[in-house]
């Protein structure tokens, strides 16, 4: 994580839940990640399930959020679709958290 994004992360964490309404909520994203994604992608993004991208290594994260959002919604290979389980905003929160794992 670069110095700038670390500062932004601190700013988001420091601002609390009610802080920036439209900005991604990384704390919420972490909770959802641990609940729905960590079993395959690993608690620290190390990738535990074979073929699951290692987010720690930045795998697949070169793609924009809107592309990743679509993959998570519709599912990919053994990854189940999260459409109907998580809202778009929740998935974007998770992706914002995932990007902090690098
Ligand atoms: C059952 C295991 C499993 C779960 C649960 C799971 N994933 Fe995945 N995920 C995978 C696998 C395997 C791939 C690689 C698919 C492929 O080969 O393209 C993947 C790929 C991805 C990608 C890359 C998509 C792309 O287009 O390259 C993202 C982002 C992702 N997962 C995020 C998530 C998030 C966020 C969650 C939780 C909401 C989640 N995954 C839950 C197994 C899982």
Coordinates of C-alpha atoms and ligand atoms in Angstrom, one line a residue:
X1 CA 0.0 0.0 0.0
X2 CA 1.4 3.4 -0.9
X3 CA 1.8 6.2 1.6
X4 CA -1.1 8.2 0.0
X5 CA -3.6 5.3 0.2
X6 CA -2.5 4.5 3.7
X7 CA -3.3 8.1 4.7
X8 CA -6.6 7.9 2.9
X9 CA -7.4 4.7 4.7
X10 CA -6.7 6.4 8.1
X11 CA -8.9 9.3 7.0
X12 CA -11.7 6.9 6.2
X13 CA -11.3 5.0 9.5
X14 CA -11.0 8.1 11.5
X15 CA -14.1 9.6 10.0
X16 CA -16.3 6.8 11.4
X17 CA -19.4 5.2 10.0
X18 CA -21.3 8.4 9.5
X19 CA -18.3 10.2 7.9
X20 CA -18.4 10.1 4.1
X21 CA -21.8 8.7 3.2
X22 CA -21.0 7.9 -0.4
X23 CA -17.3 6.7 0.1
X24 CA -16.7 3.0 0.4
X25 CA -16.9 1.8 4.0
X26 CA -13.8 -0.3 4.5
X27 CA -14.7 -1.5 8.0
X28 CA -18.0 -2.8 6.7
X29 CA -16.2 -4.3 3.7
X30 CA -13.8 -6.2 6.0
X31 CA -16.7 -7.7 8.0
X32 CA -18.5 -8.8 4.8
X33 CA -15.2 -10.1 3.3
X34 CA -14.6 -12.3 6.4
X35 CA -18.1 -13.6 6.3
X36 CA -18.5 -14.3 2.5
X37 CA -15.1 -14.3 0.8
X38 CA -12.3 -15.3 3.3
X39 CA -13.0 -19.0 3.1
X40 CA -11.6 -19.1 -0.5
X41 CA -9.6 -15.9 -0.8
X42 CA -8.0 -16.1 2.7
X43 CA -8.3 -13.8 5.7
X44 CA -5.3 -11.7 4.5
X45 CA -6.0 -12.3 0.8
X46 CA -3.5 -15.1 0.6
X47 CA -5.8 -17.3 -1.4
X48 CA -6.6 -20.6 0.3
X49 CA -8.8 -22.3 -2.4
X50 CA -6.9 -23.4 -5.5
X51 CA -7.3 -21.0 -8.3
X52 CA -8.6 -18.2 -6.0
X53 CA -6.7 -15.0 -6.8
X54 CA -4.3 -13.9 -4.1
X55 CA -5.4 -10.3 -3.5
X56 CA -2.3 -9.9 -1.2
X57 CA -0.2 -10.2 -4.4
X58 CA -2.6 -7.8 -6.2
X59 CA -3.9 -10.6 -8.5
X60 CA -6.8 -9.4 -10.7
X61 CA -6.8 -6.1 -8.9
X62 CA -5.4 -4.3 -12.0
X63 CA -9.0 -4.4 -13.2
X64 CA -11.4 -1.6 -12.4
X65 CA -14.0 -2.0 -9.6
X66 CA -16.9 -2.0 -12.0
X67 CA -15.4 -5.1 -13.8
X68 CA -14.7 -6.9 -10.5
X69 CA -18.1 -6.0 -9.2
X70 CA -19.7 -7.7 -12.2
X71 CA -17.6 -10.9 -11.7
X72 CA -18.6 -11.0 -8.0
X73 CA -22.3 -10.5 -8.9
X74 CA -22.4 -13.1 -11.6
X75 CA -19.8 -15.5 -10.1
X76 CA -16.8 -17.0 -11.9
X77 CA -15.9 -20.7 -12.2
X78 CA -16.2 -22.1 -8.6
X79 CA -17.0 -18.6 -7.2
X80 CA -20.7 -18.5 -6.5
X81 CA -22.8 -15.5 -7.7
X82 CA -23.4 -12.9 -5.0
X83 CA -26.3 -11.3 -6.9
X84 CA -29.2 -11.2 -4.5
X85 CA -26.9 -11.9 -1.5
X86 CA -24.9 -8.7 -1.4
X87 CA -26.0 -5.3 -2.7
X88 CA -23.7 -3.5 -5.2
X89 CA -22.7 -1.0 -2.5
X90 CA -21.7 -3.8 -0.2
X91 CA -19.6 -5.5 -2.8
X92 CA -17.9 -2.2 -3.5
X93 CA -17.1 -1.9 0.2
X94 CA -15.6 -5.4 0.1
X95 CA -13.5 -4.5 -3.0
X96 CA -12.3 -1.3 -1.2
X97 CA -11.2 -3.5 1.7
X98 CA -9.6 -6.0 -0.6
X99 CA -7.5 -3.3 -2.2
X100 CA -6.0 -2.5 1.3
X101 CA -4.6 -6.1 1.6
X102 CA -1.8 -5.5 -0.9
Ligands
LIG1 C1 -16.1 -20.7 -3.2 C2 -14.9 -19.9 -3.2 C3 -15.0 -18.4 -3.4 C4 -15.7 -17.5 -2.7 C5 -16.7 -17.8 -1.5 C6 -15.4 -16.2 -3.2 N1 -14.6 -16.4 -4.3 FE1 -13.9 -14.8 -5.4 N2 -13.0 -16.2 -6.7 C7 -12.9 -17.5 -6.5 C8 -12.2 -18.1 -7.6 C9 -11.8 -19.6 -7.7 C10 -11.9 -17.1 -8.5 C11 -11.1 -17.2 -9.8 C12 -12.1 -17.4 -10.9 C13 -11.4 -17.5 -12.2 O1 -10.6 -18.5 -12.4 O2 -11.5 -16.6 -13.0 C14 -12.4 -15.8 -7.9 C15 -12.3 -14.6 -8.4 C16 -12.6 -13.4 -7.8 C17 -12.3 -12.1 -8.3 C18 -11.6 -11.8 -9.6 C19 -12.7 -11.7 -10.7 C20 -12.1 -11.4 -12.1 O3 -12.9 -10.9 -12.9 O4 -11.0 -11.6 -12.3 C21 -12.7 -11.2 -7.4 C22 -12.7 -9.7 -7.4 C23 -13.3 -12.0 -6.3 N3 -13.2 -13.3 -6.6 C24 -13.9 -11.4 -5.2 C25 -14.6 -12.2 -4.3 C26 -15.4 -11.5 -3.2 C27 -15.5 -10.0 -3.0 C28 -16.0 -12.6 -2.6 C29 -17.0 -12.4 -1.4 C30 -18.1 -11.6 -1.6 C31 -15.6 -13.8 -3.2 N4 -14.7 -13.5 -4.2 C32 -16.0 -15.1 -2.8 C33 -13.4 -18.2 -5.4 C34 -14.3 -17.7 -4.4

